[in-house]
Amino acid sequence: MNIVSSNITEISTPKIIYTAENYNTDFMLPDYYGNISKILCCSIVPGVESHSVSDSKIIINGELQINLMYISEEKNLQCYNNTFKYMRTVSAESNISNSCISVEQEISSENVRALGPKRFNINGIVEIKINIESLNKLGYTQNIDDKDIQIKRKDLAYFNVTHHSAQTLKIKEHINTSCNISEIIHKDFEFDVHDKKTIKDKTYLSGKNRFTFTYLDNTGAIKKYSTEIPFNEIIETTFSEEGNECFIGRVSPNLNINLNKNENDNTTIEINADICFSVTCGSDNNISLIDDLYSIGSELETKQKDVNIISQIKSNSQICKITYIPENVNDAELCEAYIKDIKITFEDKDNSVNLILDCKCCFISEYDNLYYYDEKKQIGVYKINTSRSNCRHEATSVKMLNIKPLQEKNYATGVVFEILVEYIEIESCNVILFTEIERTCTENTEADSKFFLYFAQPDESIWLIAKENKTTTEELCNINGIDCDTITSETMLVFPGF
């Protein structure tokens, strides 16, 4: 019995660990900030500075970026930015040193209150989600060269994953502007990879990072500034082959922005960013697996393994529109609108898939030289086109396409956001691999060499009947003069040996 073995790659089912970090801290405003009269909002954005792995432990160095927007006693709109750092150690209960690990964070509870003219407190909870995946190579029996062993095969589409890892793109940039930036109100980020190429054991990525800042200038006016920073990144993708496809997933940015004034009162923007993302490389293939087997003249002992393999990975996108009409802002001039705390999930429902966009819409307006702020949680549900079963979806990037004010008379009553969500579809299927096959004993077939008739039962196939009676499908069809695909219930069969 000549056995031909091969390997197949499998990305393990993501192991997800949930944990949380409580935060409670006070901040003092510098003397050159105005006293707090009314807090409009406090934006708390969680980020991961770094994470490291030591055997079965994950050490997370995180930070909360605090942006307080308030009205001062002088009726001016002011913003204050600061950070709160923390460290969290999480046990994974197994060695994960060679795994692909990504960390996602979300503020599940936040409270802010003024404690005095220049002092305020924030407290709440950061929910932390850790995804752990590993790329496994599994050995299996691809074929057996033995005339007594009958094999039934199954042909499948198969995406041969050659590389799967977590990567971090570090950006340090100083941008000199003629803008007189006093404080940053809000910052948006887009990670755009426009070229991916795998050559030998390296993958080359090129694209641009787009940063957009909403800020207060020295006069207190709200303005916007955008800049693009190109990047070229080389990633070691071991075992990858030339021509492999490359997919980027789970982009998670951590941005730190510092402002420095020069002698002309212009501003230098210092950007420090860690862009975390996953890289999956591979190629589309067809694979032929042993679906079932038996031996005519002997008994076989087999070992099998049930695995989940990737059939195909495909990139897709969806344009989402969010219409937001503030409830507490009337007859005011729109100064700025933006979206924050975006969360994308996918839901299987009624044989279709819904993309759910969960976010907060923010609206800043001005009336009689006084600023108003309105914020509301919005949820949009969008049915996406997919004909695939057993398919999971993973959002890779969110890009703002357009912001259109809803005009009534001479003022804006609301705004429409057009958002492009890019995602990948990962189709998979469960297969049974024969990992070990051994002949245990040889049967005496002489006692079975006698005539008998058999009537096929409902849902039986030629393969099952031949397997049960230790003969081949070809011999059974030839003796009975039938086609393997034409058997029906109550078909009479004469077995070999007659």
Coordinates of C-alpha atoms in Angstrom, one line a residue:
M1 CA 0.0 0.0 0.0
N2 CA 1.7 3.1 -1.3
I3 CA 0.5 6.2 0.5
V4 CA 0.9 9.7 -0.9
S5 CA 0.9 12.5 1.8
S6 CA 0.5 16.2 1.5
N7 CA -0.1 19.3 3.6
I8 CA -3.0 21.8 3.9
T9 CA -3.1 25.1 5.6
E10 CA -5.8 26.2 8.1
I11 CA -6.3 29.5 9.9
S12 CA -7.6 28.5 13.3
T13 CA -11.0 29.6 14.4
P14 CA -10.3 33.0 16.2
K15 CA -9.9 32.6 19.9
I16 CA -11.4 35.7 21.5
I17 CA -10.5 37.0 25.0
Y18 CA -12.6 39.7 26.6
T19 CA -11.3 41.9 29.4
A20 CA -11.8 45.4 30.7
E21 CA -9.9 48.3 32.2
N22 CA -11.5 50.8 34.6
Y23 CA -10.3 54.3 34.5
N24 CA -10.8 57.2 36.9
T25 CA -8.6 60.2 36.8
D26 CA -8.6 64.0 37.3
F27 CA -7.1 66.6 35.0
M28 CA -6.0 70.2 35.7
L29 CA -6.2 72.8 32.9
P30 CA -3.1 75.0 32.4
D31 CA -3.3 78.6 33.5
Y32 CA -3.6 79.9 30.0
Y33 CA -6.9 78.0 29.5
G34 CA -10.2 79.8 30.3
N35 CA -12.3 78.6 33.3
I36 CA -14.9 76.0 32.6
S37 CA -18.4 77.4 32.4
K38 CA -20.1 74.5 30.5
I39 CA -18.8 71.2 29.3
L40 CA -20.1 70.5 25.8
C41 CA -18.6 67.1 25.4
C42 CA -15.6 64.9 26.2
S43 CA -14.3 62.6 23.6
I44 CA -12.3 59.6 24.9
V45 CA -10.6 57.5 22.2
P46 CA -8.8 54.3 23.3
G47 CA -5.6 53.2 21.6
V48 CA -2.9 50.6 21.9
E49 CA 0.6 51.9 22.0
S50 CA 2.0 48.3 21.8
H51 CA 1.3 44.8 22.8
S52 CA 3.8 42.0 23.5
V53 CA 3.6 38.3 24.0
S54 CA 5.4 36.2 26.6
D55 CA 4.5 32.5 26.4
S56 CA 0.9 32.5 27.3
K57 CA 0.6 36.1 28.5
I58 CA -0.4 39.2 26.5
I59 CA 0.9 42.5 27.8
I60 CA -1.1 45.5 26.5
N61 CA 0.2 49.1 26.8
G62 CA -2.8 51.3 26.1
E63 CA -3.8 54.9 26.3
L64 CA -6.9 57.0 26.3
Q65 CA -6.8 60.2 24.3
I66 CA -8.9 62.8 26.0
N67 CA -10.5 65.7 24.2
L68 CA -12.6 68.1 26.3
M69 CA -14.7 70.7 24.5
Y70 CA -16.2 73.4 26.7
I71 CA -17.5 76.9 26.9
S72 CA -15.3 79.2 29.0
E73 CA -16.6 82.0 31.3
E74 CA -15.7 84.4 28.5
K75 CA -18.2 82.6 26.2
N76 CA -15.4 81.1 24.1
L77 CA -15.3 77.6 22.7
Q78 CA -12.1 75.9 24.0
C79 CA -10.6 72.4 23.7
Y80 CA -8.2 70.6 25.9
N81 CA -6.3 67.5 24.9
N82 CA -4.4 65.0 27.1
T83 CA -3.7 61.3 27.5
F84 CA -4.1 58.6 30.2
K85 CA -1.9 55.6 29.9
Y86 CA -2.4 52.1 31.4
M87 CA -1.0 48.6 31.2
R88 CA -3.0 45.3 31.2
T89 CA -1.7 41.7 31.4
V90 CA -4.0 39.0 30.1
S91 CA -3.6 35.2 30.3
A92 CA -4.2 33.2 27.1
E93 CA -3.9 29.8 28.8
S94 CA -1.6 28.4 26.0
N95 CA 1.5 29.3 24.1
I96 CA 0.6 31.9 21.5
S97 CA 4.1 33.2 20.6
N98 CA 3.6 32.4 16.9
S99 CA 0.0 33.6 16.6
C100 CA -1.5 36.5 14.8
I101 CA -2.8 38.8 17.6
S102 CA -4.9 41.9 17.3
V103 CA -6.4 44.1 20.0
E104 CA -9.6 46.1 19.7
Q105 CA -10.9 48.6 22.3
E106 CA -14.2 50.3 22.9
I107 CA -15.4 52.7 25.5
S108 CA -18.5 51.1 27.1
S109 CA -19.0 53.6 29.8
E110 CA -17.8 57.2 30.2
N111 CA -18.6 60.0 32.6
V112 CA -17.1 63.5 32.8
R113 CA -17.8 66.2 35.4
A114 CA -16.3 69.6 36.3
L115 CA -14.7 69.7 39.8
G116 CA -13.8 73.3 39.7
P117 CA -12.9 76.2 37.3
K118 CA -9.9 74.4 35.8
R119 CA -10.4 70.8 37.1
F120 CA -12.4 67.9 35.7
N121 CA -12.8 64.2 36.2
I122 CA -13.3 61.3 33.8
N123 CA -14.2 57.8 34.7
G124 CA -15.6 54.7 32.9
I125 CA -14.7 51.4 31.4
V126 CA -12.7 50.3 28.4
E127 CA -13.8 47.0 26.9
I128 CA -10.8 45.1 25.4
K129 CA -11.2 42.4 22.8
I130 CA -8.2 40.3 21.8
N131 CA -8.3 38.2 18.7
I132 CA -5.9 35.3 18.5
E133 CA -5.4 33.3 15.2
S134 CA -2.7 30.9 14.1
L135 CA -1.7 29.4 10.8
N136 CA -1.5 25.6 11.0
K137 CA -0.1 23.2 8.5
L138 CA -1.9 19.8 8.6
G139 CA -0.6 16.6 7.1
Y140 CA -3.1 14.3 5.4
T141 CA -3.4 11.4 3.0
Q142 CA -3.8 12.7 -0.5
N143 CA -3.9 9.4 -2.4
I144 CA -3.3 5.6 -2.0
D145 CA -1.9 3.4 -4.8
D146 CA -3.4 0.0 -4.1
K147 CA -5.7 -2.0 -6.4
D148 CA -7.8 -3.4 -3.5
I149 CA -8.6 0.0 -2.1
Q150 CA -11.5 1.9 -3.6
I151 CA -11.4 5.7 -3.2
K152 CA -14.2 8.3 -3.6
R153 CA -12.9 11.8 -4.1
K154 CA -14.2 15.3 -3.5
D155 CA -13.0 18.4 -5.5
L156 CA -13.1 21.7 -3.7
A157 CA -12.1 25.3 -4.2
Y158 CA -9.3 26.1 -1.8
F159 CA -7.5 29.3 -0.9
N160 CA -4.0 28.2 0.0
V161 CA -2.9 30.6 2.8
T162 CA 0.8 31.0 2.9
H163 CA 1.1 33.8 5.4
H164 CA -1.0 35.3 8.1
S165 CA 0.3 37.8 10.6
A166 CA -0.3 41.1 12.5
Q167 CA 1.8 44.1 11.4
T168 CA 2.3 47.6 12.8
L169 CA 3.1 50.6 10.5
K170 CA 4.9 53.3 12.5
I171 CA 4.5 56.9 11.2
K172 CA 6.5 59.9 12.6
E173 CA 6.0 63.1 10.6
H174 CA 6.4 66.8 11.2
I175 CA 4.2 69.0 9.0
N176 CA 4.8 72.8 8.9
T177 CA 1.6 74.7 8.2
S178 CA 0.6 78.3 7.8
C179 CA -2.5 77.6 10.0
N180 CA -2.7 79.2 13.3
I181 CA -4.0 76.1 15.1
S182 CA -5.0 76.7 18.7
E183 CA -6.5 73.3 19.6
I184 CA -7.6 70.2 17.7
I185 CA -11.3 69.4 18.1
H186 CA -11.4 66.2 16.1
K187 CA -9.2 64.0 13.9
D188 CA -10.0 61.6 11.2
F189 CA -7.7 59.0 9.7
E190 CA -7.9 56.9 6.5
F191 CA -5.5 54.1 5.6
D192 CA -5.4 53.5 1.9
V193 CA -3.3 50.7 0.3
H194 CA -3.4 51.1 -3.4
D195 CA -0.7 48.6 -4.5
K196 CA 0.2 45.2 -3.1
K197 CA 2.7 42.8 -4.6
T198 CA 4.3 39.6 -3.4
I199 CA 7.7 38.7 -4.7
K200 CA 9.4 35.6 -3.3
D201 CA 9.2 35.9 0.5
K202 CA 8.4 39.6 0.7
T203 CA 5.2 41.6 0.2
Y204 CA 5.5 45.2 -0.9
L205 CA 2.7 47.6 0.2
S206 CA 2.4 51.2 -1.0
G207 CA -0.3 53.7 -0.3
K208 CA -1.1 56.8 1.7
N209 CA -2.4 57.8 5.1
R210 CA -4.9 60.6 5.1
F211 CA -5.2 62.8 8.2
T212 CA -8.0 65.4 8.6
F213 CA -8.0 67.7 11.6
T214 CA -10.9 69.9 12.7
Y215 CA -9.4 72.7 14.8
L216 CA -9.9 76.0 16.5
D217 CA -7.7 78.9 15.2
N218 CA -6.4 81.8 17.3
T219 CA -9.7 83.7 16.8
G220 CA -11.8 80.8 18.0
A221 CA -13.1 80.0 14.5
I222 CA -13.6 76.3 13.6
K223 CA -11.6 75.2 10.5
K224 CA -10.4 72.0 8.9
Y225 CA -6.9 70.9 7.6
S226 CA -6.1 67.8 5.6
T227 CA -2.8 66.2 4.7
E228 CA -1.6 62.9 3.1
I229 CA 1.5 61.0 4.0
P230 CA 2.6 58.3 1.5
F231 CA 4.1 55.1 2.7
N232 CA 6.0 52.1 1.3
E233 CA 6.3 49.1 3.5
I234 CA 8.1 45.8 3.0
I235 CA 6.7 42.8 5.0
E236 CA 8.5 39.5 5.5
T237 CA 5.9 37.0 4.4
T238 CA 7.6 33.6 4.9
F239 CA 6.5 30.8 2.5
S240 CA 4.7 33.2 0.3
E241 CA 5.1 32.8 -3.5
E242 CA 5.3 35.2 -6.3
G243 CA 1.9 36.2 -7.6
N244 CA 0.1 35.5 -4.3
E245 CA -2.9 37.7 -3.4
C246 CA -2.5 39.9 -0.4
F247 CA -5.5 41.0 1.8
I248 CA -5.3 43.7 4.5
G249 CA -7.7 43.3 7.4
R250 CA -8.6 44.9 10.8
V251 CA -7.0 48.3 10.5
S252 CA -6.7 49.9 13.9
P253 CA -4.9 53.2 14.3
N254 CA -3.5 54.8 17.4
L255 CA -2.8 58.5 16.7
N256 CA -0.9 61.0 18.8
I257 CA -0.9 64.7 17.7
N258 CA 1.3 67.4 19.2
L259 CA 1.2 71.1 18.2
N260 CA 4.3 73.3 18.3
K261 CA 4.3 77.1 17.5
N262 CA 7.1 78.8 15.7
E263 CA 8.2 82.5 15.9
N264 CA 5.8 83.5 13.2
D265 CA 2.9 82.0 15.1
N266 CA 2.5 79.2 12.5
T267 CA 2.0 75.7 13.6
T268 CA 4.1 72.5 13.3
I269 CA 1.9 69.4 13.5
E270 CA 3.8 66.4 15.0
I271 CA 2.1 63.1 14.0
N272 CA 3.0 59.9 15.8
A273 CA 0.9 57.0 14.6
D274 CA 0.9 53.2 15.0
I275 CA -1.3 51.6 12.4
C276 CA -2.0 48.0 13.3
F277 CA -3.4 45.7 10.6
S278 CA -3.4 42.0 9.6
V279 CA -1.8 40.6 6.4
T280 CA -3.0 37.4 4.7
C281 CA -1.3 36.1 1.6
G282 CA -2.2 33.1 -0.5
S283 CA -3.6 31.9 -3.8
D284 CA -6.7 30.3 -5.3
N285 CA -6.4 26.6 -5.9
N286 CA -8.5 23.5 -6.5
I287 CA -7.9 20.5 -4.2
S288 CA -9.0 16.9 -4.5
L289 CA -9.5 15.1 -1.2
I290 CA -10.4 11.6 -0.3
D291 CA -14.1 11.7 0.7
D292 CA -14.5 8.0 1.5
L293 CA -12.6 4.7 1.0
Y294 CA -12.7 1.0 1.7
S295 CA -10.8 -2.2 0.8
I296 CA -12.2 -5.1 -1.0
G297 CA -10.0 -7.9 0.5
S298 CA -9.1 -6.5 3.9
E299 CA -10.1 -4.3 6.8
L300 CA -8.8 -0.7 7.1
E301 CA -8.2 1.3 10.3
T302 CA -8.3 5.0 9.7
K303 CA -7.9 8.2 11.6
Q304 CA -9.7 11.4 10.5
K305 CA -9.6 15.1 11.4
D306 CA -12.4 17.6 10.9
V307 CA -10.9 20.9 9.8
N308 CA -12.2 24.2 8.5
I309 CA -10.4 25.4 5.4
I310 CA -10.8 28.7 3.5
S311 CA -12.4 28.3 0.1
Q312 CA -12.0 31.9 -1.1
I313 CA -11.3 35.4 0.0
K314 CA -12.8 38.4 -1.8
S315 CA -12.7 42.2 -1.3
N316 CA -15.9 44.1 -1.4
S317 CA -17.3 47.5 -0.4
Q318 CA -20.6 49.2 0.6
I319 CA -21.6 52.9 0.5
C320 CA -23.6 53.8 3.6
K321 CA -25.6 57.0 4.1
I322 CA -26.3 58.4 7.6
T323 CA -28.8 61.3 7.9
Y324 CA -28.5 63.2 11.1
I325 CA -30.9 66.0 12.2
P326 CA -30.0 67.5 15.6
E327 CA -32.8 67.9 18.1
N328 CA -31.4 70.8 20.2
V329 CA -29.9 73.1 17.6
N330 CA -32.4 75.5 15.9
D331 CA -31.8 78.4 13.5
A332 CA -28.0 78.1 14.0
E333 CA -25.2 78.2 11.4
L334 CA -23.5 74.9 10.9
C335 CA -19.8 75.2 11.7
E336 CA -18.7 71.5 11.6
A337 CA -20.1 68.0 11.5
Y338 CA -18.3 64.7 11.9
I339 CA -18.6 61.1 12.9
K340 CA -16.8 59.3 15.7
D341 CA -16.7 56.0 17.5
I342 CA -17.5 54.0 14.3
K343 CA -18.2 50.3 14.8
I344 CA -18.9 47.9 12.0
T345 CA -20.5 44.5 12.5
F346 CA -22.1 41.9 10.2
E347 CA -25.3 40.0 10.9
D348 CA -26.7 36.9 9.1
K349 CA -30.5 37.3 8.9
D350 CA -33.1 35.7 6.7
N351 CA -30.6 34.1 4.3
S352 CA -28.9 37.5 3.7
V353 CA -26.2 39.5 5.4
N354 CA -26.7 43.0 6.9
L355 CA -23.8 45.4 7.5
I356 CA -24.5 47.4 10.7
L357 CA -22.8 50.8 11.1
D358 CA -22.9 52.0 14.7
C359 CA -21.5 55.5 15.3
K360 CA -22.0 58.9 16.9
C361 CA -22.9 61.9 14.8
C362 CA -21.6 65.3 16.0
F363 CA -22.9 68.7 15.0
I364 CA -21.3 72.0 16.0
S365 CA -23.2 75.2 15.2
E366 CA -23.1 78.9 16.2
Y367 CA -25.9 81.3 17.0
D368 CA -25.5 84.9 18.5
N369 CA -21.7 84.2 18.9
L370 CA -22.3 81.2 21.1
Y371 CA -21.4 77.6 20.1
Y372 CA -23.8 74.7 20.4
Y373 CA -22.9 71.1 20.3
D374 CA -25.2 68.1 19.6
E375 CA -24.2 64.4 19.6
K376 CA -26.4 61.4 18.9
K377 CA -25.8 57.7 18.4
Q378 CA -26.9 56.5 15.0
I379 CA -27.3 53.0 13.7
G380 CA -27.6 52.2 9.9
V381 CA -28.5 48.7 8.6
Y382 CA -27.5 47.9 5.0
K383 CA -28.2 44.7 3.1
I384 CA -25.1 43.6 1.3
N385 CA -25.0 41.5 -1.9
T386 CA -23.6 38.1 -1.2
S387 CA -24.5 34.7 -2.5
R388 CA -22.2 32.8 -0.3
S389 CA -23.0 30.4 2.5
N390 CA -20.7 29.7 5.4
C391 CA -19.0 33.1 4.9
R392 CA -17.8 35.6 7.5
H393 CA -17.1 39.2 6.8
E394 CA -14.5 41.5 8.2
A395 CA -14.4 45.3 7.9
T396 CA -11.0 46.6 6.7
S397 CA -11.4 50.3 6.4
V398 CA -13.9 53.2 6.7
K399 CA -13.6 56.2 4.5
M400 CA -15.7 59.4 4.5
L401 CA -16.8 60.2 0.9
N402 CA -18.9 63.3 1.4
I403 CA -20.6 65.5 3.9
K404 CA -23.7 67.3 2.7
P405 CA -25.6 69.9 4.8
L406 CA -29.4 69.7 4.8
Q407 CA -30.4 73.3 3.9
E408 CA -33.6 75.0 5.1
K409 CA -33.9 78.8 4.4
N410 CA -30.4 80.1 5.2
Y411 CA -29.3 77.6 7.7
A412 CA -28.5 73.9 8.0
T413 CA -31.0 71.8 9.8
G414 CA -28.9 68.6 9.6
V415 CA -26.3 66.8 7.6
V416 CA -25.9 63.6 5.4
F417 CA -22.7 61.6 5.7
E418 CA -21.7 59.3 2.8
I419 CA -19.3 56.6 4.1
L420 CA -17.5 53.9 2.2
V421 CA -17.0 50.7 4.2
E422 CA -14.5 48.3 2.7
Y423 CA -14.5 44.6 3.8
I424 CA -13.4 41.2 2.9
E425 CA -15.6 38.1 2.6
I426 CA -13.9 34.9 3.9
E427 CA -15.7 31.8 2.6
S428 CA -14.9 28.5 4.3
C429 CA -16.0 24.9 4.5
N430 CA -15.6 21.9 6.8
V431 CA -13.8 18.9 5.4
I432 CA -12.7 15.6 6.8
L433 CA -9.0 14.7 6.3
F434 CA -7.7 11.1 6.4
T435 CA -4.6 11.5 8.5
E436 CA -3.7 7.8 9.0
I437 CA -4.7 4.7 7.1
E438 CA -3.6 1.2 8.0
R439 CA -4.5 -2.3 6.7
T440 CA -5.3 -4.5 9.8
C441 CA -6.2 -7.9 8.4
T442 CA -6.9 -9.9 5.2
E443 CA -10.4 -11.4 4.8
N444 CA -11.2 -14.8 3.3
T445 CA -13.4 -13.9 0.4
E446 CA -14.1 -17.5 -0.8
A447 CA -17.1 -17.9 1.5
D448 CA -18.7 -14.9 -0.2
S449 CA -18.4 -16.4 -3.7
K450 CA -22.0 -17.4 -4.1
F451 CA -25.0 -16.0 -5.9
F452 CA -27.3 -13.5 -4.2
L453 CA -29.6 -10.7 -5.3
Y454 CA -30.0 -7.3 -3.7
F455 CA -32.7 -4.6 -4.1
A456 CA -31.5 -1.1 -3.7
Q457 CA -33.1 0.9 -0.8
P458 CA -34.2 4.6 -0.9
D459 CA -31.2 7.1 -0.8
E460 CA -28.7 4.3 -1.4
S461 CA -25.9 4.9 -4.0
I462 CA -23.8 2.4 -6.0
W463 CA -20.8 3.5 -4.0
L464 CA -22.5 2.6 -0.6
I465 CA -23.8 -0.7 -1.9
A466 CA -20.3 -1.7 -3.3
K467 CA -18.6 -0.6 -0.1
E468 CA -21.0 -2.6 2.1
N469 CA -20.5 -5.7 0.0
K470 CA -16.7 -5.4 -0.6
T471 CA -16.7 -5.0 -4.4
T472 CA -16.0 -2.2 -6.8
T473 CA -18.5 0.2 -8.4
E474 CA -17.1 -0.6 -11.9
E475 CA -17.5 -4.3 -11.5
L476 CA -21.0 -4.0 -10.0
C477 CA -22.2 -1.7 -12.9
N478 CA -20.6 -3.9 -15.6
I479 CA -22.2 -7.2 -14.3
N480 CA -25.6 -5.5 -14.0
G481 CA -25.4 -3.4 -17.2
I482 CA -26.3 -0.2 -15.5
D483 CA -24.8 3.3 -15.2
C484 CA -23.6 4.4 -11.7
D485 CA -25.8 7.5 -11.8
T486 CA -29.1 5.7 -12.8
I487 CA -29.7 3.5 -9.8
T488 CA -33.2 4.0 -8.2
S489 CA -35.1 2.5 -5.3
E490 CA -35.9 -1.2 -5.8
T491 CA -33.3 -1.6 -8.6
M492 CA -32.4 -5.3 -8.5
L493 CA -28.6 -6.0 -8.5
V494 CA -26.7 -9.3 -9.1
F495 CA -23.5 -9.3 -7.1
P496 CA -20.0 -10.6 -8.3
G497 CA -19.4 -14.3 -7.6
F498 CA -22.5 -15.5 -9.4

